Amino acid sequence: MRLAQGEAKVVDLVGCVGLAQSTVSAHLSCLRDCGLVDSRPQGRASLYFLARPELLDLLSSAEHLLAATGEAVDLCPTYGTPAAPAPDRDGDNR
């Protein structure tokens, strides 16, 4: 979604998604190989941008779908977030 707002450096995206720089760079490389994002050099860095305008519609639809169903998916016993184990009587989680 950050790239929908315009070009961004890897460091900008790291701040948005909270992942390691190496992880963000690897994802961007994959997305670039797939033709979904592109980049242009700016000094020693690169600015990344969405390569296809149709992605804006897709991202908007995904946001609407997640807003409508996100809680249901999170609560799903198969695919949702696992509940933390209850502590034992002595406070240990073993």
XYZ file of N, CA and C in Angstrom:
282
model
N 0.832 -1.197 0.000
C 0.000 0.000 0.000
C 0.874 1.256 0.000
N 2.053 1.154 0.619
C 2.934 2.333 0.631
C 3.320 2.735 -0.782
N 3.580 1.764 -1.660
C 3.955 2.079 -3.033
C 2.791 2.660 -3.829
N 1.569 2.452 -3.379
C 0.417 3.080 -4.033
C 0.449 4.588 -3.842
N 1.144 5.042 -2.813
C 1.261 6.479 -2.542
C 2.375 7.130 -3.355
N 3.249 6.328 -3.939
C 4.350 6.844 -4.736
C 5.627 6.080 -4.466
N 6.691 6.522 -5.108
C 7.978 5.848 -4.999
C 8.480 5.811 -3.560
N 9.280 4.792 -3.266
C 9.840 4.658 -1.922
C 11.162 3.908 -1.987
N 12.049 4.245 -1.075
C 13.297 3.521 -0.906
C 13.036 2.323 0.006
N 13.962 1.373 -0.024
C 13.834 0.194 0.832
C 13.691 0.613 2.294
N 14.484 1.575 2.723
C 14.441 2.007 4.124
C 13.061 2.563 4.486
N 12.394 3.233 3.543
C 11.035 3.735 3.792
C 10.066 2.575 3.985
N 10.223 1.548 3.166
C 9.333 0.393 3.253
C 9.593 -0.417 4.516
N 10.856 -0.502 4.924
C 11.197 -1.190 6.176
C 10.438 -0.549 7.335
N 10.411 0.775 7.368
C 9.699 1.478 8.431
C 8.202 1.230 8.407
N 7.644 1.033 7.218
C 6.195 0.803 7.100
C 5.783 -0.598 7.506
N 6.571 -1.595 7.110
C 6.153 -2.976 7.330
C 6.787 -3.623 8.550
N 7.847 -3.024 9.079
C 8.457 -3.545 10.289
C 9.229 -4.840 10.100
N 9.702 -5.095 8.896
C 10.502 -6.284 8.630
C 11.964 -5.881 8.462
N 12.852 -6.850 8.469
C 14.270 -6.584 8.273
C 14.509 -6.070 6.850
N 15.531 -5.259 6.693
C 15.847 -4.700 5.386
C 16.103 -5.807 4.361
N 16.796 -6.867 4.772
C 17.076 -7.965 3.848
C 15.786 -8.641 3.383
N 14.820 -8.753 4.272
C 13.535 -9.371 3.923
C 12.779 -8.500 2.934
N 12.732 -7.199 3.204
C 12.042 -6.272 2.305
C 12.723 -6.277 0.939
N 14.040 -6.250 0.915
C 14.776 -6.279 -0.354
C 14.481 -7.556 -1.137
N 14.408 -8.686 -0.446
C 14.113 -9.955 -1.109
C 12.707 -9.951 -1.695
N 11.747 -9.415 -0.955
C 10.371 -9.329 -1.465
C 10.303 -8.411 -2.677
N 10.990 -7.273 -2.602
C 10.990 -6.348 -3.729
C 11.632 -6.983 -4.961
N 12.688 -7.733 -4.758
C 13.343 -8.423 -5.865
C 12.386 -9.405 -6.531
N 11.653 -10.147 -5.726
C 10.667 -11.096 -6.244
C 9.568 -10.359 -7.017
N 9.055 -9.289 -6.429
C 7.999 -8.513 -7.083
C 8.488 -7.885 -8.381
N 9.747 -7.462 -8.406
C 10.324 -6.894 -9.628
C 10.465 -7.986 -10.693
N 10.930 -9.177 -10.293
C 11.053 -10.288 -11.236
C 9.703 -10.673 -11.841
N 8.640 -10.496 -11.070
C 7.285 -10.808 -11.534
C 6.668 -9.675 -12.345
N 7.342 -8.530 -12.405
C 6.834 -7.395 -13.166
C 5.806 -6.557 -12.443
N 5.704 -6.730 -11.114
C 4.710 -5.970 -10.352
C 5.245 -4.641 -9.846
N 6.529 -4.586 -9.539
C 7.170 -3.326 -9.160
C 8.383 -3.125 -10.058
N 8.851 -1.900 -10.103
C 10.075 -1.575 -10.839
C 10.847 -0.596 -9.981
N 12.043 -0.284 -10.398
C 12.862 0.649 -9.624
C 13.675 1.523 -10.559
N 14.121 2.631 -10.000
C 15.037 3.512 -10.712
C 16.083 3.977 -9.712
N 17.311 4.142 -10.183
C 18.372 4.564 -9.259
C 18.193 6.013 -8.827
N 18.543 6.262 -7.564
C 18.621 7.629 -7.050
C 19.848 7.671 -6.148
N 20.946 8.189 -6.684
C 22.200 8.159 -5.943
C 22.624 6.713 -5.751
N 22.942 6.362 -4.500
C 23.346 4.986 -4.202
C 22.161 4.081 -3.884
N 20.982 4.645 -3.803
C 19.779 3.876 -3.473
C 18.931 3.671 -4.730
N 17.856 2.953 -4.568
C 16.868 2.763 -5.632
C 15.511 3.185 -5.098
N 14.731 3.779 -5.982
C 13.348 4.107 -5.663
C 12.458 3.067 -6.331
N 11.591 2.453 -5.553
C 10.688 1.423 -6.058
C 9.314 2.036 -6.289
N 8.618 1.514 -7.293
C 7.275 1.995 -7.604
C 6.479 0.860 -8.224
N 5.153 0.980 -8.179
C 4.282 -0.022 -8.787
C 4.433 0.055 -10.299
N 4.660 -1.079 -10.924
C 4.893 -1.114 -12.365
C 3.599 -1.146 -13.168
N 2.520 -1.550 -12.531
C 1.249 -1.692 -13.238
C 0.149 -0.958 -12.492
N -0.500 -0.008 -13.140
C -1.566 0.759 -12.476
C -2.727 -0.107 -11.999
N -2.936 -1.274 -12.641
C -4.027 -2.159 -12.236
C -3.853 -2.654 -10.804
N -2.634 -2.618 -10.306
C -2.385 -3.058 -8.936
C -3.123 -2.198 -7.919
N -3.349 -0.933 -8.240
C -4.068 -0.062 -7.310
C -5.480 -0.580 -7.067
N -6.156 -1.030 -8.129
C -7.498 -1.605 -7.981
C -7.451 -2.896 -7.172
N -6.449 -3.729 -7.444
C -6.305 -4.992 -6.716
C -6.048 -4.748 -5.234
N -5.147 -3.815 -4.932
C -4.844 -3.508 -3.532
C -6.058 -2.939 -2.809
N -6.799 -2.085 -3.487
C -8.010 -1.515 -2.886
C -9.032 -2.614 -2.603
N -9.207 -3.527 -3.547
C -10.145 -4.641 -3.340
C -9.694 -5.527 -2.189
N -8.399 -5.785 -2.096
C -7.877 -6.613 -1.007
C -8.110 -5.943 0.340
N -7.916 -4.634 0.414
C -8.166 -3.910 1.660
C -9.627 -4.010 2.068
N -10.536 -3.858 1.116
C -11.968 -3.969 1.418
C -12.327 -5.382 1.877
N -11.776 -6.381 1.211
C -12.041 -7.771 1.586
C -11.514 -8.070 2.981
N -10.303 -7.620 3.285
C -9.743 -7.856 4.618
C -10.529 -7.110 5.694
N -10.990 -5.925 5.373
C -11.799 -5.173 6.342
C -13.106 -5.908 6.643
N -13.650 -6.560 5.627
C -14.927 -7.256 5.801
C -14.764 -8.632 6.442
N -13.631 -9.299 6.227
C -13.496 -10.679 6.668
C -12.304 -10.932 7.571
N -11.494 -9.933 7.795
C -10.262 -10.132 8.554
C -10.466 -10.762 9.906
N -11.471 -10.325 10.649
C -11.718 -10.889 11.971
C -12.145 -12.345 11.875
N -12.944 -12.658 10.856
C -13.383 -14.044 10.680
C -12.196 -14.950 10.373
N -11.279 -14.475 9.559
C -10.096 -15.268 9.232
C -9.223 -15.429 10.472
N -9.060 -14.370 11.242
C -8.235 -14.426 12.440
C -8.806 -15.406 13.462
N -10.114 -15.514 13.531
C -10.765 -16.405 14.496
C -10.881 -17.841 13.988
N -10.583 -18.080 12.725
C -10.705 -19.411 12.140
C -9.785 -20.391 12.878
N -10.321 -21.531 13.348
C -9.488 -22.487 14.084
C -8.408 -23.143 13.212
N -8.592 -23.161 11.904
C -7.609 -23.783 11.015
C -6.536 -22.797 10.566
N -6.937 -21.577 10.179
C -6.003 -20.634 9.592
C -5.761 -19.389 10.440
N -6.483 -19.230 11.501
C -6.361 -18.038 12.333
C -5.115 -18.034 13.192
N -4.965 -16.976 13.944
C -3.838 -16.823 14.851
C -4.004 -17.792 16.013
N -3.003 -18.637 16.280
C -3.135 -19.583 17.393
C -3.174 -18.849 18.734
N -3.986 -19.354 19.612
C -4.086 -18.769 20.953
C -2.837 -19.109 21.755
N -2.438 -18.207 22.623
C -1.278 -18.462 23.487
C -1.660 -19.538 24.497
N -0.725 -20.434 24.835
C -1.051 -21.469 25.813
C -1.307 -20.855 27.186
N -2.218 -21.447 27.913
C -2.511 -20.965 29.257
C -1.371 -21.352 30.187
N -0.965 -20.466 31.076
C 0.130 -20.802 31.997
C -0.288 -21.903 32.977
N 0.671 -22.749 33.358
C 0.434 -23.752 34.388
C 0.212 -23.031 35.713
N -0.141 -23.815 36.723
C -0.404 -23.217 38.028
C 0.801 -22.476 38.608
N 1.998 -22.954 38.263
C 3.186 -22.292 38.794
C 3.633 -21.135 37.918
N 2.818 -20.774 36.888
C 3.137 -19.648 36.010
C 4.022 -19.998 34.842
N 4.386 -21.275 34.734
C 5.237 -21.725 33.641
C 4.369 -22.135 32.466
N 4.814 -21.887 31.227
C 4.041 -22.228 30.032
C 4.453 -23.552 29.420
N 5.058 -24.442 30.160
C 5.484 -25.728 29.594
C 4.360 -26.682 29.478
